[in-house]
Amino acid sequence: MKLKLLKKNKRFWKGIWKLKTPGKIKHFLWKSYTNSLHTRENLLKRTILHDPLCHLCAKEPENVLHALDSKVSRGRSTVKKKWSPPVLDSFKTNFDGAMFNESDDVGIVVVILNSAGKVMAALSEKIEEPPSVMTCELLAARRAVQFTIEMGFRLSSFEGDSETNRTCFAEGRVNELRHSHADAIEN
């Protein structure tokens, strides 16, 4: 019986690896199947996080099944919204952090625009891999503030795409972010 299942499993994965689809999709399937995704539950096991609860629903531990559940994952989607310029005579600093699964590269991008939408300064940097996407976004936010000051733009608003970070900043819960990602952002 066990041998029969192993042969079926082997055929299944051979079929997956032969699919004409990007490698990142195949790797995502493999990581999901082997419980290797960076879920909060797995990060807790590696002592990177102290709380396994899903940050979206705050009711259940975030494991692979929970993270892929349609009700929960709907909340993960980033909302696409139209860019709006800053007020006259000021600037807007847009920033983002990105983790690329295929190459294990991690980078941040910062773009400072004037009220006409003209790029005044831009920055792209590779950084050491942080423990989570949220930490990557926090590092991008920190670097955006530093870069804006370095470039001499004093009147600037900041915009990133991390809903969780934006909510914590808006609600004055910056300490919550700082403590949960202290190791990565202290340097």
Short mmCIF file of the C-alpha atoms (twelve columns), coordinates in Angstrom:
data_MODEL
# 
_entry.id   MODEL 
# 
loop_
_atom_site.group_PDB 
_atom_site.id 
_atom_site.type_symbol 
_atom_site.label_atom_id 
_atom_site.label_alt_id 
_atom_site.label_comp_id 
_atom_site.label_asym_id 
_atom_site.label_seq_id 
_atom_site.Cartn_x 
_atom_site.Cartn_y 
_atom_site.Cartn_z 
_atom_site.pdbx_PDB_model_num 
ATOM 1   C CA . MET A 1   0.000   0.000  0.000   1 
ATOM 2   C CA . LYS A 2   2.753   2.468  0.996   1 
ATOM 3   C CA . LEU A 3   4.764   1.675  -2.158  1 
ATOM 4   C CA . LYS A 4   1.688   2.299  -4.309  1 
ATOM 5   C CA . LEU A 5   1.196   5.750  -2.704  1 
ATOM 6   C CA . LEU A 6   4.868   6.627  -3.185  1 
ATOM 7   C CA . LYS A 7   4.686   5.763  -6.900  1 
ATOM 8   C CA . LYS A 8   1.522   7.865  -7.313  1 
ATOM 9   C CA . ASN A 9   3.174   10.726 -5.434  1 
ATOM 10  C CA . LYS A 10  6.303   10.508 -7.608  1 
ATOM 11  C CA . ARG A 11  4.215   10.582 -10.805 1 
ATOM 12  C CA . PHE A 12  2.230   13.527 -9.446  1 
ATOM 13  C CA . TRP A 13  5.364   15.607 -8.779  1 
ATOM 14  C CA . LYS A 14  6.949   14.650 -12.106 1 
ATOM 15  C CA . GLY A 15  3.796   16.015 -13.719 1 
ATOM 16  C CA . ILE A 16  4.030   19.208 -11.669 1 
ATOM 17  C CA . TRP A 17  7.700   19.787 -12.586 1 
ATOM 18  C CA . LYS A 18  6.898   19.274 -16.296 1 
ATOM 19  C CA . LEU A 19  4.176   21.951 -16.308 1 
ATOM 20  C CA . LYS A 20  4.822   24.888 -18.606 1 
ATOM 21  C CA . THR A 21  4.415   27.420 -15.837 1 
ATOM 22  C CA . PRO A 22  6.904   29.741 -14.100 1 
ATOM 23  C CA . GLY A 23  9.286   28.086 -11.660 1 
ATOM 24  C CA . LYS A 24  7.971   30.240 -8.830  1 
ATOM 25  C CA . ILE A 25  4.542   28.585 -9.177  1 
ATOM 26  C CA . LYS A 26  6.066   25.091 -9.040  1 
ATOM 27  C CA . HIS A 27  8.209   26.050 -6.051  1 
ATOM 28  C CA . PHE A 28  5.195   27.551 -4.296  1 
ATOM 29  C CA . LEU A 29  3.303   24.274 -4.771  1 
ATOM 30  C CA . TRP A 30  6.286   22.312 -3.452  1 
ATOM 31  C CA . LYS A 31  6.733   24.607 -0.442  1 
ATOM 32  C CA . SER A 32  3.007   24.413 0.311   1 
ATOM 33  C CA . TYR A 33  3.013   20.621 0.079   1 
ATOM 34  C CA . THR A 34  6.118   20.234 2.275   1 
ATOM 35  C CA . ASN A 35  4.923   22.845 4.807   1 
ATOM 36  C CA . SER A 36  7.966   25.008 4.039   1 
ATOM 37  C CA . LEU A 37  6.192   28.325 3.515   1 
ATOM 38  C CA . HIS A 38  7.132   31.144 5.881   1 
ATOM 39  C CA . THR A 39  3.876   31.037 7.792   1 
ATOM 40  C CA . ARG A 40  3.682   32.467 11.294  1 
ATOM 41  C CA . GLU A 41  3.389   28.940 12.705  1 
ATOM 42  C CA . ASN A 42  6.603   27.868 10.940  1 
ATOM 43  C CA . LEU A 43  8.404   31.066 11.945  1 
ATOM 44  C CA . LEU A 44  7.419   30.366 15.556  1 
ATOM 45  C CA . LYS A 45  9.039   26.913 15.313  1 
ATOM 46  C CA . ARG A 46  12.240  28.603 14.135  1 
ATOM 47  C CA . THR A 47  11.955  31.108 17.057  1 
ATOM 48  C CA . ILE A 48  11.739  34.044 14.639  1 
ATOM 49  C CA . LEU A 49  8.273   35.034 15.882  1 
ATOM 50  C CA . HIS A 50  6.672   34.673 19.290  1 
ATOM 51  C CA . ASP A 51  3.040   34.583 18.194  1 
ATOM 52  C CA . PRO A 52  1.650   32.115 15.629  1 
ATOM 53  C CA . LEU A 53  -1.747  33.847 15.292  1 
ATOM 54  C CA . CYS A 54  -2.733  35.078 11.851  1 
ATOM 55  C CA . HIS A 55  -2.360  38.867 11.790  1 
ATOM 56  C CA . LEU A 56  -5.429  39.197 9.557   1 
ATOM 57  C CA . CYS A 57  -8.033  37.232 11.506  1 
ATOM 58  C CA . ALA A 58  -6.229  37.020 14.897  1 
ATOM 59  C CA . LYS A 59  -8.248  33.871 15.659  1 
ATOM 60  C CA . GLU A 60  -6.204  30.917 14.423  1 
ATOM 61  C CA . PRO A 61  -2.534  30.047 13.981  1 
ATOM 62  C CA . GLU A 62  -1.321  30.897 10.499  1 
ATOM 63  C CA . ASN A 63  -0.313  27.601 8.898   1 
ATOM 64  C CA . VAL A 64  -0.274  26.700 5.196   1 
ATOM 65  C CA . LEU A 65  -3.942  25.700 5.066   1 
ATOM 66  C CA . HIS A 66  -5.046  28.789 6.984   1 
ATOM 67  C CA . ALA A 67  -2.922  31.110 4.822   1 
ATOM 68  C CA . LEU A 68  -4.361  29.649 1.623   1 
ATOM 69  C CA . ASP A 69  -7.958  29.646 2.875   1 
ATOM 70  C CA . SER A 70  -9.969  31.842 0.508   1 
ATOM 71  C CA . LYS A 71  -11.667 33.788 3.313   1 
ATOM 72  C CA . VAL A 72  -8.315  34.692 4.877   1 
ATOM 73  C CA . SER A 73  -6.272  35.157 1.705   1 
ATOM 74  C CA . ARG A 74  -8.822  37.630 0.329   1 
ATOM 75  C CA . GLY A 75  -7.584  40.051 2.985   1 
ATOM 76  C CA . ARG A 76  -3.982  39.676 1.776   1 
ATOM 77  C CA . SER A 77  -4.621  41.161 -1.642  1 
ATOM 78  C CA . THR A 78  -3.150  44.569 -2.132  1 
ATOM 79  C CA . VAL A 79  -5.669  47.133 -3.243  1 
ATOM 80  C CA . LYS A 80  -4.657  48.851 -6.456  1 
ATOM 81  C CA . LYS A 81  -5.351  52.532 -6.229  1 
ATOM 82  C CA . LYS A 82  -4.522  55.440 -8.465  1 
ATOM 83  C CA . TRP A 83  -1.474  57.490 -7.510  1 
ATOM 84  C CA . SER A 84  -2.296  60.961 -6.302  1 
ATOM 85  C CA . PRO A 85  0.294   63.750 -6.323  1 
ATOM 86  C CA . PRO A 86  1.347   65.598 -3.181  1 
ATOM 87  C CA . VAL A 87  0.095   69.100 -2.492  1 
ATOM 88  C CA . LEU A 88  1.786   71.967 -4.340  1 
ATOM 89  C CA . ASP A 89  5.391   72.709 -3.301  1 
ATOM 90  C CA . SER A 90  5.785   69.417 -1.445  1 
ATOM 91  C CA . PHE A 91  6.939   65.917 -2.332  1 
ATOM 92  C CA . LYS A 92  5.761   62.340 -2.095  1 
ATOM 93  C CA . THR A 93  8.123   59.502 -1.257  1 
ATOM 94  C CA . ASN A 94  6.923   56.133 -2.535  1 
ATOM 95  C CA . PHE A 95  8.685   53.006 -1.291  1 
ATOM 96  C CA . ASP A 96  8.445   49.246 -1.483  1 
ATOM 97  C CA . GLY A 97  10.296  46.179 -0.303  1 
ATOM 98  C CA . ALA A 98  10.374  43.023 -2.388  1 
ATOM 99  C CA . MET A 99  11.479  39.449 -1.798  1 
ATOM 100 C CA . PHE A 100 12.170  37.406 -4.943  1 
ATOM 101 C CA . ASN A 101 11.653  33.675 -4.393  1 
ATOM 102 C CA . GLU A 102 13.552  32.463 -7.473  1 
ATOM 103 C CA . SER A 103 16.824  34.179 -6.576  1 
ATOM 104 C CA . ASP A 104 16.476  34.750 -2.815  1 
ATOM 105 C CA . ASP A 105 17.258  38.410 -3.510  1 
ATOM 106 C CA . VAL A 106 15.669  41.108 -1.386  1 
ATOM 107 C CA . GLY A 107 15.527  44.737 -2.351  1 
ATOM 108 C CA . ILE A 108 13.986  48.075 -1.601  1 
ATOM 109 C CA . VAL A 109 12.990  50.884 -3.931  1 
ATOM 110 C CA . VAL A 110 12.389  54.520 -3.046  1 
ATOM 111 C CA . VAL A 111 11.116  57.195 -5.456  1 
ATOM 112 C CA . ILE A 112 10.647  60.858 -4.537  1 
ATOM 113 C CA . LEU A 113 8.240   62.806 -6.761  1 
ATOM 114 C CA . ASN A 114 7.243   66.455 -6.881  1 
ATOM 115 C CA . SER A 115 3.664   67.736 -7.148  1 
ATOM 116 C CA . ALA A 116 3.813   67.472 -10.963 1 
ATOM 117 C CA . GLY A 117 4.732   63.778 -10.699 1 
ATOM 118 C CA . LYS A 118 8.327   64.354 -11.852 1 
ATOM 119 C CA . VAL A 119 10.939  62.037 -10.324 1 
ATOM 120 C CA . MET A 120 13.260  64.116 -8.160  1 
ATOM 121 C CA . ALA A 121 15.365  61.246 -6.779  1 
ATOM 122 C CA . ALA A 122 15.296  57.453 -6.782  1 
ATOM 123 C CA . LEU A 123 17.044  54.658 -4.952  1 
ATOM 124 C CA . SER A 124 17.248  50.901 -5.424  1 
ATOM 125 C CA . GLU A 125 19.196  48.759 -2.959  1 
ATOM 126 C CA . LYS A 126 19.738  45.085 -2.293  1 
ATOM 127 C CA . ILE A 127 19.472  44.309 1.409   1 
ATOM 128 C CA . GLU A 128 20.200  41.324 3.628   1 
ATOM 129 C CA . GLU A 129 17.235  38.951 3.685   1 
ATOM 130 C CA . PRO A 130 14.892  39.833 6.568   1 
ATOM 131 C CA . PRO A 131 12.809  37.164 8.345   1 
ATOM 132 C CA . SER A 132 9.489   38.267 6.845   1 
ATOM 133 C CA . VAL A 133 7.825   40.346 4.149   1 
ATOM 134 C CA . MET A 134 6.513   42.747 6.803   1 
ATOM 135 C CA . THR A 135 10.047  43.340 8.098   1 
ATOM 136 C CA . CYS A 136 11.183  43.946 4.517   1 
ATOM 137 C CA . GLU A 137 8.448   46.581 4.153   1 
ATOM 138 C CA . LEU A 138 9.481   48.207 7.450   1 
ATOM 139 C CA . LEU A 139 13.112  48.348 6.325   1 
ATOM 140 C CA . ALA A 140 11.958  49.967 3.073   1 
ATOM 141 C CA . ALA A 141 9.956   52.560 5.045   1 
ATOM 142 C CA . ARG A 142 12.945  53.337 7.256   1 
ATOM 143 C CA . ARG A 143 15.260  53.686 4.247   1 
ATOM 144 C CA . ALA A 144 12.689  55.915 2.505   1 
ATOM 145 C CA . VAL A 145 12.729  58.353 5.429   1 
ATOM 146 C CA . GLN A 146 16.552  58.303 5.574   1 
ATOM 147 C CA . PHE A 147 16.910  58.824 1.810   1 
ATOM 148 C CA . THR A 148 14.376  61.670 1.754   1 
ATOM 149 C CA . ILE A 149 16.322  63.479 4.490   1 
ATOM 150 C CA . GLU A 150 19.676  62.746 2.793   1 
ATOM 151 C CA . MET A 151 18.382  64.276 -0.441  1 
ATOM 152 C CA . GLY A 152 17.169  67.404 1.392   1 
ATOM 153 C CA . PHE A 153 13.431  67.052 0.802   1 
ATOM 154 C CA . ARG A 154 11.861  68.299 4.021   1 
ATOM 155 C CA . LEU A 155 8.172   68.464 3.046   1 
ATOM 156 C CA . SER A 156 7.326   64.943 1.956   1 
ATOM 157 C CA . SER A 157 4.510   62.508 2.545   1 
ATOM 158 C CA . PHE A 158 5.269   58.780 2.468   1 
ATOM 159 C CA . GLU A 159 3.398   56.005 0.725   1 
ATOM 160 C CA . GLY A 160 4.021   52.249 0.759   1 
ATOM 161 C CA . ASP A 161 1.839   49.267 -0.085  1 
ATOM 162 C CA . SER A 162 1.891   47.326 3.204   1 
ATOM 163 C CA . GLU A 163 -1.640  47.545 4.618   1 
ATOM 164 C CA . THR A 164 -0.554  46.190 8.026   1 
ATOM 165 C CA . ASN A 165 2.264   48.710 8.427   1 
ATOM 166 C CA . ARG A 166 0.041   51.564 7.222   1 
ATOM 167 C CA . THR A 167 -2.674  50.621 9.735   1 
ATOM 168 C CA . CYS A 168 -0.194  50.424 12.625  1 
ATOM 169 C CA . PHE A 169 1.268   53.835 11.748  1 
ATOM 170 C CA . ALA A 170 -2.191  55.403 11.334  1 
ATOM 171 C CA . GLU A 171 -3.418  54.012 14.658  1 
ATOM 172 C CA . GLY A 172 -0.246  55.023 16.494  1 
ATOM 173 C CA . ARG A 173 0.840   51.420 17.093  1 
ATOM 174 C CA . VAL A 174 4.418   51.956 15.904  1 
ATOM 175 C CA . ASN A 175 5.811   50.281 19.031  1 
ATOM 176 C CA . GLU A 176 3.962   47.097 18.085  1 
ATOM 177 C CA . LEU A 177 5.821   47.072 14.769  1 
ATOM 178 C CA . ARG A 178 9.114   47.992 16.389  1 
ATOM 179 C CA . HIS A 179 8.935   45.204 18.988  1 
ATOM 180 C CA . SER A 180 7.768   42.472 16.633  1 
ATOM 181 C CA . HIS A 181 10.581  43.226 14.167  1 
ATOM 182 C CA . ALA A 182 13.221  44.718 16.490  1 
ATOM 183 C CA . ASP A 183 16.102  42.435 15.504  1 
ATOM 184 C CA . ALA A 184 15.834  43.292 11.824  1 
ATOM 185 C CA . ILE A 185 15.229  47.042 12.047  1 
ATOM 186 C CA . GLU A 186 17.656  47.929 14.850  1 
ATOM 187 C CA . ASN A 187 20.729  47.803 12.621  1 
# 
